[in-house]
Amino acid sequence: MVKKEANSDQLITTILEGIEEVKGQNIDILDLRGIENMVCDYFIICNGTSNTQVSAIVNSVQKTVSKKIKDKPWHVEGLQNAEWVLMDYVNVVVHVFQKHIREYYDIESLWGDAKVTSIESTYN
């Protein structure tokens, strides 16, 4: 069980590097481990300013994770219109939004019991 935790930590760190590489904004990590019947341990949520930036964030995350820890998402949804892209790394699910879509769905409030960690970035 400890190995899974270390792998999640390494995956989260690498995903964050990929997001920050292309200046993803408003990065939050939701720790869902304390919530019963969850299908994953963490959500990482961020947003971009356009569909082009959302696509760039997704590509950066995929490349960074693939290069550094030789992992790839089990499933990716939403790339066609790049308003809300979901990247499923099994224990960690990444949500990349356009800002107005993130505000509309407000998924952070849906998981109000989760422990939220906001990542400070120098470019926001």
PDB file of C-alpha atoms in Angstrom:
ATOM      1  CA  MET A   1       0.000   0.000   0.000  1.00  0.00           C
ATOM      2  CA  VAL A   2       2.889   2.378   0.682  1.00  0.00           C
ATOM      3  CA  LYS A   3       4.161   1.880  -2.873  1.00  0.00           C
ATOM      4  CA  LYS A   4       0.825   3.056  -4.291  1.00  0.00           C
ATOM      5  CA  GLU A   5       1.070   6.225  -2.180  1.00  0.00           C
ATOM      6  CA  ALA A   6       4.599   6.957  -3.380  1.00  0.00           C
ATOM      7  CA  ASN A   7       3.504   6.397  -6.981  1.00  0.00           C
ATOM      8  CA  SER A   8       0.551   8.784  -6.534  1.00  0.00           C
ATOM      9  CA  ASP A   9       2.841  11.423  -5.045  1.00  0.00           C
ATOM     10  CA  GLN A  10       5.321  11.070  -7.902  1.00  0.00           C
ATOM     11  CA  LEU A  11       2.508  11.152 -10.475  1.00  0.00           C
ATOM     12  CA  ILE A  12       0.949  14.267  -8.921  1.00  0.00           C
ATOM     13  CA  THR A  13       4.315  16.073  -8.852  1.00  0.00           C
ATOM     14  CA  THR A  14       4.950  15.194 -12.492  1.00  0.00           C
ATOM     15  CA  ILE A  15       1.435  16.233 -13.575  1.00  0.00           C
ATOM     16  CA  LEU A  16       1.933  19.579 -11.817  1.00  0.00           C
ATOM     17  CA  GLU A  17       5.204  20.084 -13.701  1.00  0.00           C
ATOM     18  CA  GLY A  18       3.381  19.477 -16.981  1.00  0.00           C
ATOM     19  CA  ILE A  19       0.629  21.957 -16.090  1.00  0.00           C
ATOM     20  CA  GLU A  20       3.078  24.623 -14.972  1.00  0.00           C
ATOM     21  CA  GLU A  21       5.243  24.152 -18.080  1.00  0.00           C
ATOM     22  CA  VAL A  22       2.509  25.800 -20.172  1.00  0.00           C
ATOM     23  CA  LYS A  23       1.209  28.145 -17.466  1.00  0.00           C
ATOM     24  CA  GLY A  24      -1.984  26.355 -16.452  1.00  0.00           C
ATOM     25  CA  GLN A  25      -3.916  28.502 -13.983  1.00  0.00           C
ATOM     26  CA  ASN A  26      -5.681  28.072 -10.636  1.00  0.00           C
ATOM     27  CA  ILE A  27      -4.307  24.621  -9.865  1.00  0.00           C
ATOM     28  CA  ASP A  28      -6.096  22.734  -7.077  1.00  0.00           C
ATOM     29  CA  ILE A  29      -5.492  19.231  -5.761  1.00  0.00           C
ATOM     30  CA  LEU A  30      -8.513  17.552  -4.180  1.00  0.00           C
ATOM     31  CA  ASP A  31      -7.635  14.692  -1.837  1.00  0.00           C
ATOM     32  CA  LEU A  32     -10.587  12.315  -2.109  1.00  0.00           C
ATOM     33  CA  ARG A  33      -9.171   9.476   0.007  1.00  0.00           C
ATOM     34  CA  GLY A  34     -11.383  10.335   2.990  1.00  0.00           C
ATOM     35  CA  ILE A  35     -14.594  10.089   0.957  1.00  0.00           C
ATOM     36  CA  GLU A  36     -16.280   6.695   0.749  1.00  0.00           C
ATOM     37  CA  ASN A  37     -16.747   4.860  -2.558  1.00  0.00           C
ATOM     38  CA  MET A  38     -14.521   7.121  -4.634  1.00  0.00           C
ATOM     39  CA  VAL A  39     -13.098   5.670  -7.823  1.00  0.00           C
ATOM     40  CA  CYS A  40      -9.815   7.589  -7.500  1.00  0.00           C
ATOM     41  CA  ASP A  41      -7.664   9.140  -4.777  1.00  0.00           C
ATOM     42  CA  TYR A  42      -7.065  12.622  -6.194  1.00  0.00           C
ATOM     43  CA  PHE A  43      -8.458  15.171  -8.615  1.00  0.00           C
ATOM     44  CA  ILE A  44      -6.121  17.773 -10.043  1.00  0.00           C
ATOM     45  CA  ILE A  45      -8.064  20.713 -11.446  1.00  0.00           C
ATOM     46  CA  CYS A  46      -6.723  23.629 -13.463  1.00  0.00           C
ATOM     47  CA  ASN A  47      -7.794  25.920 -16.226  1.00  0.00           C
ATOM     48  CA  GLY A  48      -6.472  27.566 -19.354  1.00  0.00           C
ATOM     49  CA  THR A  49      -7.531  30.723 -21.127  1.00  0.00           C
ATOM     50  CA  SER A  50      -8.540  29.141 -24.457  1.00  0.00           C
ATOM     51  CA  ASN A  51      -9.092  25.798 -26.141  1.00  0.00           C
ATOM     52  CA  THR A  52      -5.550  26.113 -27.530  1.00  0.00           C
ATOM     53  CA  GLN A  53      -4.075  26.457 -24.040  1.00  0.00           C
ATOM     54  CA  VAL A  54      -6.259  23.649 -22.659  1.00  0.00           C
ATOM     55  CA  SER A  55      -4.928  21.371 -25.416  1.00  0.00           C
ATOM     56  CA  ALA A  56      -1.366  22.529 -24.702  1.00  0.00           C
ATOM     57  CA  ILE A  57      -1.788  21.716 -20.988  1.00  0.00           C
ATOM     58  CA  VAL A  58      -3.087  18.226 -21.795  1.00  0.00           C
ATOM     59  CA  ASN A  59      -0.226  17.591 -24.239  1.00  0.00           C
ATOM     60  CA  SER A  60       2.347  18.896 -21.758  1.00  0.00           C
ATOM     61  CA  VAL A  61       1.017  16.672 -18.970  1.00  0.00           C
ATOM     62  CA  GLN A  62       1.031  13.605 -21.235  1.00  0.00           C
ATOM     63  CA  LYS A  63       4.580  14.275 -22.472  1.00  0.00           C
ATOM     64  CA  THR A  64       5.979  15.093 -19.026  1.00  0.00           C
ATOM     65  CA  VAL A  65       4.431  12.038 -17.359  1.00  0.00           C
ATOM     66  CA  SER A  66       5.458   9.758 -20.219  1.00  0.00           C
ATOM     67  CA  LYS A  67       9.041  11.037 -20.250  1.00  0.00           C
ATOM     68  CA  LYS A  68       9.669  11.198 -16.494  1.00  0.00           C
ATOM     69  CA  ILE A  69       7.773   8.226 -15.068  1.00  0.00           C
ATOM     70  CA  LYS A  70       6.834   6.181 -18.149  1.00  0.00           C
ATOM     71  CA  ASP A  71       3.104   6.348 -17.480  1.00  0.00           C
ATOM     72  CA  LYS A  72       0.195   7.280 -19.714  1.00  0.00           C
ATOM     73  CA  PRO A  73      -3.450   8.052 -19.066  1.00  0.00           C
ATOM     74  CA  TRP A  74      -5.832   5.141 -19.093  1.00  0.00           C
ATOM     75  CA  HIS A  75      -8.410   7.366 -20.792  1.00  0.00           C
ATOM     76  CA  VAL A  76      -8.695  10.957 -22.091  1.00  0.00           C
ATOM     77  CA  GLU A  77     -12.038  12.655 -22.842  1.00  0.00           C
ATOM     78  CA  GLY A  78     -12.974  16.054 -24.238  1.00  0.00           C
ATOM     79  CA  LEU A  79     -10.058  16.836 -26.547  1.00  0.00           C
ATOM     80  CA  GLN A  80     -12.358  17.558 -29.495  1.00  0.00           C
ATOM     81  CA  ASN A  81     -13.633  20.904 -28.220  1.00  0.00           C
ATOM     82  CA  ALA A  82     -11.033  21.374 -25.431  1.00  0.00           C
ATOM     83  CA  GLU A  83     -13.424  23.096 -23.038  1.00  0.00           C
ATOM     84  CA  TRP A  84     -13.170  20.395 -20.348  1.00  0.00           C
ATOM     85  CA  VAL A  85     -10.619  17.640 -20.811  1.00  0.00           C
ATOM     86  CA  LEU A  86     -10.493  14.744 -18.359  1.00  0.00           C
ATOM     87  CA  MET A  87      -7.302  12.682 -18.101  1.00  0.00           C
ATOM     88  CA  ASP A  88      -7.688   9.456 -16.135  1.00  0.00           C
ATOM     89  CA  TYR A  89      -4.475   8.124 -14.598  1.00  0.00           C
ATOM     90  CA  VAL A  90      -6.549   5.654 -12.487  1.00  0.00           C
ATOM     91  CA  ASN A  91      -5.631   6.923  -8.961  1.00  0.00           C
ATOM     92  CA  VAL A  92      -5.305  10.528 -10.156  1.00  0.00           C
ATOM     93  CA  VAL A  93      -7.813  12.226 -12.461  1.00  0.00           C
ATOM     94  CA  VAL A  94      -6.842  15.521 -14.087  1.00  0.00           C
ATOM     95  CA  HIS A  95      -9.518  18.038 -15.124  1.00  0.00           C
ATOM     96  CA  VAL A  96      -8.358  20.796 -17.481  1.00  0.00           C
ATOM     97  CA  PHE A  97     -11.007  23.465 -18.074  1.00  0.00           C
ATOM     98  CA  GLN A  98     -11.493  26.696 -19.888  1.00  0.00           C
ATOM     99  CA  LYS A  99     -12.132  29.240 -17.132  1.00  0.00           C
ATOM    100  CA  HIS A 100     -15.840  29.874 -17.852  1.00  0.00           C
ATOM    101  CA  ILE A 101     -16.578  26.138 -18.041  1.00  0.00           C
ATOM    102  CA  ARG A 102     -14.798  25.542 -14.720  1.00  0.00           C
ATOM    103  CA  GLU A 103     -16.841  28.294 -13.080  1.00  0.00           C
ATOM    104  CA  TYR A 104     -20.077  26.905 -14.532  1.00  0.00           C
ATOM    105  CA  TYR A 105     -19.588  23.315 -13.334  1.00  0.00           C
ATOM    106  CA  ASP A 106     -17.766  24.246 -10.095  1.00  0.00           C
ATOM    107  CA  ILE A 107     -16.780  20.649  -9.419  1.00  0.00           C
ATOM    108  CA  GLU A 108     -14.765  21.692  -6.370  1.00  0.00           C
ATOM    109  CA  SER A 109     -18.032  22.429  -4.560  1.00  0.00           C
ATOM    110  CA  LEU A 110     -19.433  19.022  -5.561  1.00  0.00           C
ATOM    111  CA  TRP A 111     -16.575  17.445  -3.617  1.00  0.00           C
ATOM    112  CA  GLY A 112     -16.855  19.763  -0.625  1.00  0.00           C
ATOM    113  CA  ASP A 113     -15.670  17.041   1.780  1.00  0.00           C
ATOM    114  CA  ALA A 114     -12.332  16.742  -0.034  1.00  0.00           C
ATOM    115  CA  LYS A 115      -9.188  18.318   1.349  1.00  0.00           C
ATOM    116  CA  VAL A 116      -8.182  21.026  -1.151  1.00  0.00           C
ATOM    117  CA  THR A 117      -4.608  22.139  -1.721  1.00  0.00           C
ATOM    118  CA  SER A 118      -4.140  25.177  -3.968  1.00  0.00           C
ATOM    119  CA  ILE A 119      -0.851  25.385  -5.812  1.00  0.00           C
ATOM    120  CA  GLU A 120       0.723  28.833  -5.926  1.00  0.00           C
ATOM    121  CA  SER A 121       2.316  29.739  -9.234  1.00  0.00           C
ATOM    122  CA  THR A 122       4.427  32.763 -10.082  1.00  0.00           C
ATOM    123  CA  TYR A 123       2.724  33.478 -13.403  1.00  0.00           C
ATOM    124  CA  ASN A 124      -0.962  33.766 -12.303  1.00  0.00           C
TER     125      ASN A 124
END
